[in-house]
Amino acid sequence: MRSVLFLGTARLGLFLVVFLVLTLLPLGMDIFLRALIAMAVSMLLSVFLLRKARQDVSEKLVDSIDRRRAAKAAKK
């Protein structure tokens, strides 16, 4: 659960950092457009910067699914 919270917080943090940078730059854009650009850029950054965290979450998810399947099979 801790790794899921870390990944979510890190993704939100990346978005906020990119949005803050776009807000501080004098670009003359609408705030909605800045938010959309921030979402796209932070998504791309998270692919590269948060690779290990995503792998940890996916491994834990697979382990959890395997344990549930094994427990379900043991009950039958």
N, CA, C and O of each residue as an XYZ file, in Angstrom:
304
protein
N       0.824     -1.196      0.000
C       0.000      0.000      0.000
C       0.866      1.256      0.000
O       0.512      2.269     -0.604
N       1.996      1.176      0.680
C       2.876      2.339      0.763
C       3.414      2.723     -0.615
O       3.524      3.906     -0.935
N       3.749      1.719     -1.430
C       4.287      2.015     -2.757
C       3.227      2.627     -3.666
O       3.549      3.458     -4.516
N       1.978      2.231     -3.500
C       0.884      2.816     -4.285
C       0.701      4.274     -3.902
O       0.526      5.131     -4.769
N       0.740      4.555     -2.618
C       0.617      5.942     -2.169
C       1.787      6.789     -2.647
O       1.608      7.943     -3.037
N       2.982      6.215     -2.614
C       4.150      6.953     -3.105
C       4.006      7.276     -4.580
O       4.267      8.404     -4.998
N       3.594      6.295     -5.374
C       3.450      6.512     -6.810
C       2.403      7.584     -7.104
O       2.628      8.457     -7.942
N       1.276      7.522     -6.428
C       0.238      8.534     -6.628
C       0.696      9.922     -6.223
O       0.429     10.904     -6.915
N       1.389      9.994     -5.094
C       1.893     11.282     -4.616
C       2.966     11.833     -5.542
O       3.009     13.035     -5.804
N       3.827     10.959     -6.035
C       4.894     11.396     -6.947
C       4.312     11.905     -8.257
O       4.784     12.905     -8.798
N       3.295     11.230     -8.768
C       2.652     11.691    -10.006
C       1.967     13.034     -9.801
O       2.057     13.919    -10.652
N       1.292     13.185     -8.684
C       0.653     14.466     -8.382
C       1.692     15.563     -8.220
O       1.491     16.687     -8.680
N       2.803     15.241     -7.567
C       3.874     16.214     -7.389
C       4.476     16.649     -8.711
O       4.754     17.832     -8.908
N       4.682     15.700     -9.625
C       5.198     16.049    -10.947
C       4.243     16.995    -11.669
O       4.668     17.978    -12.276
N       2.962     16.690    -11.599
C       1.969     17.558    -12.234
C       2.028     18.960    -11.648
O       2.035     19.947    -12.383
N       2.071     19.044    -10.325
C       2.075     20.364     -9.688
C       3.324     21.163    -10.029
O       3.249     22.376    -10.225
N       4.468     20.497    -10.101
C       5.707     21.192    -10.455
C       5.630     21.735    -11.879
O       5.971     22.891    -12.131
N       5.181     20.898    -12.802
C       5.081     21.343    -14.199
C       4.044     22.457    -14.320
O       4.268     23.435    -15.034
N       2.928     22.320    -13.640
C       1.888     23.351    -13.686
C       2.395     24.661    -13.094
O       2.104     25.735    -13.621
N       3.144     24.580    -12.014
C       3.700     25.784    -11.403
C       4.678     26.472    -12.348
O       4.664     27.696    -12.473
N       5.519     25.699    -13.008
C       6.464     26.281    -13.966
C       5.712     26.960    -15.106
O       6.064     28.069    -15.509
N       4.682     26.302    -15.624
C       3.898     26.901    -16.698
C       3.151     28.150    -16.235
O       2.946     29.081    -17.013
N       2.753     28.165    -14.985
C       2.044     29.326    -14.451
C       2.985     30.509    -14.253
O       2.597     31.657    -14.471
N       4.216     30.233    -13.841
C       5.170     31.318    -13.596
C       5.736     31.915    -14.883
O       6.161     33.070    -14.897
N       5.743     31.140    -15.954
C       6.242     31.657    -17.228
C       5.197     32.583    -17.866
O       4.006     32.271    -17.848
N       5.623     33.695    -18.419
C       4.664     34.618    -19.047
C       4.304     34.149    -20.464
O       4.790     34.714    -21.444
N       3.469     33.136    -20.574
C       3.125     32.559    -21.868
C       1.813     33.094    -22.428
O       1.557     32.952    -23.623
N       0.994     33.695    -21.608
C      -0.282     34.231    -22.076
C      -1.287     33.154    -22.436
O      -2.122     33.359    -23.317
N      -1.223     32.013    -21.770
C      -2.162     30.921    -22.019
C      -3.271     30.914    -20.983
O      -3.120     31.417    -19.870
N      -4.388     30.327    -21.385
C      -5.492     30.099    -20.463
C      -5.061     29.066    -19.426
O      -4.235     28.201    -19.717
N      -5.606     29.151    -18.239
C      -5.220     28.238    -17.157
C      -5.616     26.792    -17.486
O      -4.931     25.851    -17.083
N      -6.722     26.620    -18.219
C      -7.146     25.275    -18.618
C      -6.124     24.658    -19.568
O      -5.798     23.478    -19.446
N      -5.626     25.439    -20.501
C      -4.615     24.959    -21.430
C      -3.312     24.636    -20.702
O      -2.645     23.656    -21.034
N      -2.949     25.445    -19.722
C      -1.754     25.161    -18.923
C      -1.905     23.844    -18.167
O      -0.958     23.065    -18.066
N      -3.101     23.605    -17.641
C      -3.349     22.355    -16.913
C      -3.258     21.150    -17.855
O      -2.703     20.115    -17.485
N      -3.797     21.282    -19.062
C      -3.720     20.182    -20.024
C      -2.277     19.891    -20.434
O      -1.872     18.732    -20.524
N      -1.513     20.940    -20.680
C      -0.110     20.758    -21.037
C       0.651     20.145    -19.862
O       1.492     19.266    -20.054
N       0.357     20.607    -18.654
C       1.011     20.062    -17.465
C       0.689     18.582    -17.292
O       1.562     17.802    -16.910
N      -0.552     18.184    -17.570
C      -0.918     16.767    -17.478
C      -0.128     15.935    -18.476
O       0.390     14.872    -18.131
N      -0.032     16.419    -19.720
C       0.674     15.666    -20.751
C       2.163     15.562    -20.435
O       2.748     14.485    -20.549
N       2.775     16.671    -20.040
C       4.214     16.667    -19.752
C       4.513     15.817    -18.521
O       5.479     15.054    -18.517
N       3.695     15.941    -17.481
C       3.946     15.152    -16.273
C       3.737     13.665    -16.522
O       4.400     12.834    -15.902
N       2.819     13.322    -17.424
C       2.626     11.921    -17.774
C       3.876     11.375    -18.459
O       4.332     10.277    -18.141
N       4.425     12.137    -19.394
C       5.644     11.703    -20.071
C       6.823     11.610    -19.107
O       7.611     10.666    -19.178
N       6.946     12.577    -18.214
C       8.032     12.541    -17.238
C       7.900     11.350    -16.299
O       8.897     10.732    -15.926
N       6.662     11.030    -15.919
C       6.470      9.921    -14.986
C       6.851      8.586    -15.609
O       7.260      7.666    -14.902
N       6.719      8.474    -16.934
C       7.122      7.236    -17.608
C       8.604      6.974    -17.374
O       9.009      5.832    -17.153
N       9.408      8.021    -17.423
C      10.850      7.854    -17.279
C      11.320      7.960    -15.830
O      12.169      7.183    -15.394
N      10.778      8.905    -15.093
C      11.277      9.173    -13.748
C      10.726      8.218    -12.693
O      11.372      7.990    -11.670
N       9.558      7.666    -12.924
C       8.916      6.822    -11.911
C       8.838      5.358    -12.341
O       7.958      4.623    -11.893
N       9.750      4.939    -13.203
C       9.732      3.568    -13.716
C       9.859      2.544    -12.593
O       9.108      1.569    -12.562
N      10.789      2.748    -11.679
C      11.009      1.782    -10.597
C       9.794      1.698     -9.675
O       9.409      0.609     -9.249
N       9.197      2.833     -9.370
C       8.018      2.835     -8.505
C       6.859      2.095     -9.170
O       6.141      1.353     -8.501
N       6.667      2.287    -10.478
C       5.608      1.572    -11.197
C       5.867      0.075    -11.207
O       4.938     -0.720    -11.062
N       7.128     -0.312    -11.379
C       7.463     -1.741    -11.369
C       7.201     -2.356    -10.002
O       6.699     -3.476     -9.912
N       7.536     -1.631     -8.939
C       7.271     -2.126     -7.582
C       5.776     -2.339     -7.354
O       5.362     -3.359     -6.802
N       4.978     -1.375     -7.780
C       3.528     -1.489     -7.601
C       2.989     -2.663     -8.406
O       2.164     -3.426     -7.903
N       3.441     -2.820     -9.641
C       2.927     -3.916    -10.461
C       3.354     -5.281     -9.907
O       2.576     -6.234     -9.952
N       4.580     -5.381     -9.388
C       5.017     -6.643     -8.791
C       4.191     -6.990     -7.558
O       3.817     -8.147     -7.362
N       3.914     -6.006     -6.741
C       3.101     -6.256     -5.547
C       1.676     -6.624     -5.920
O       1.050     -7.448     -5.253
N       1.161     -6.021     -6.979
C      -0.179     -6.352     -7.436
C      -0.237     -7.783     -7.955
O      -1.182     -8.513     -7.654
N       0.750     -8.186     -8.722
C       0.798     -9.556     -9.236
C       0.921    -10.553     -8.089
O       0.251    -11.586     -8.096
N       1.763    -10.259     -7.111
C       1.896    -11.138     -5.946
C       0.572    -11.273     -5.201
O       0.193    -12.368     -4.786
N      -0.120    -10.169     -5.037
C      -1.403    -10.183     -4.339
C      -2.428    -11.023     -5.097
O      -3.168    -11.795     -4.487
N      -2.477    -10.881     -6.403
C      -3.411    -11.663     -7.217
C      -3.070    -13.143     -7.130
O      -3.965    -13.979     -7.004
N      -1.787    -13.475     -7.196
C      -1.374    -14.882     -7.100
C      -1.751    -15.488     -5.752
O      -2.213    -16.627     -5.686
N      -1.553    -14.726     -4.680
C      -1.923    -15.235     -3.352
C      -3.425    -15.456     -3.250
O      -3.863    -16.451     -2.673
N      -4.216    -14.551     -3.798
C      -5.676    -14.719     -3.754
C      -6.122    -15.934     -4.550
O      -7.001    -16.684     -4.126
N      -5.502    -16.117     -5.709
C      -5.847    -17.293     -6.521
C      -5.466    -18.578     -5.802
O      -6.218    -19.552     -5.832
N      -4.312    -18.591     -5.160
C      -3.872    -19.784     -4.432
C      -4.802    -20.060     -3.250
O      -5.140    -21.212     -2.982
N      -5.208    -19.020     -2.555
C      -6.107    -19.200     -1.412
C      -7.471    -19.682     -1.885
O      -8.103    -20.508     -1.228
N      -7.918    -19.175     -3.010
C      -9.213    -19.595     -3.564
C      -9.148    -21.047     -4.024
O     -10.094    -21.812     -3.836
N      -8.025    -21.417     -4.626
C      -7.864    -22.794     -5.075
C      -7.761    -23.766     -3.902
O      -8.214    -24.907     -3.995
N      -7.163    -23.313     -2.794
C      -7.012    -24.173     -1.618
C      -8.369    -24.419     -0.941
O      -8.551    -25.451     -0.295
N      -9.299    -23.511     -1.076
C     -10.619    -23.676     -0.468
C     -11.466    -24.687     -1.211
O     -12.370    -25.287     -0.631
N     -11.182    -24.883     -2.494
C     -11.993    -25.808     -3.297
C     -11.600    -27.229     -3.105
O     -12.191    -28.121     -3.713
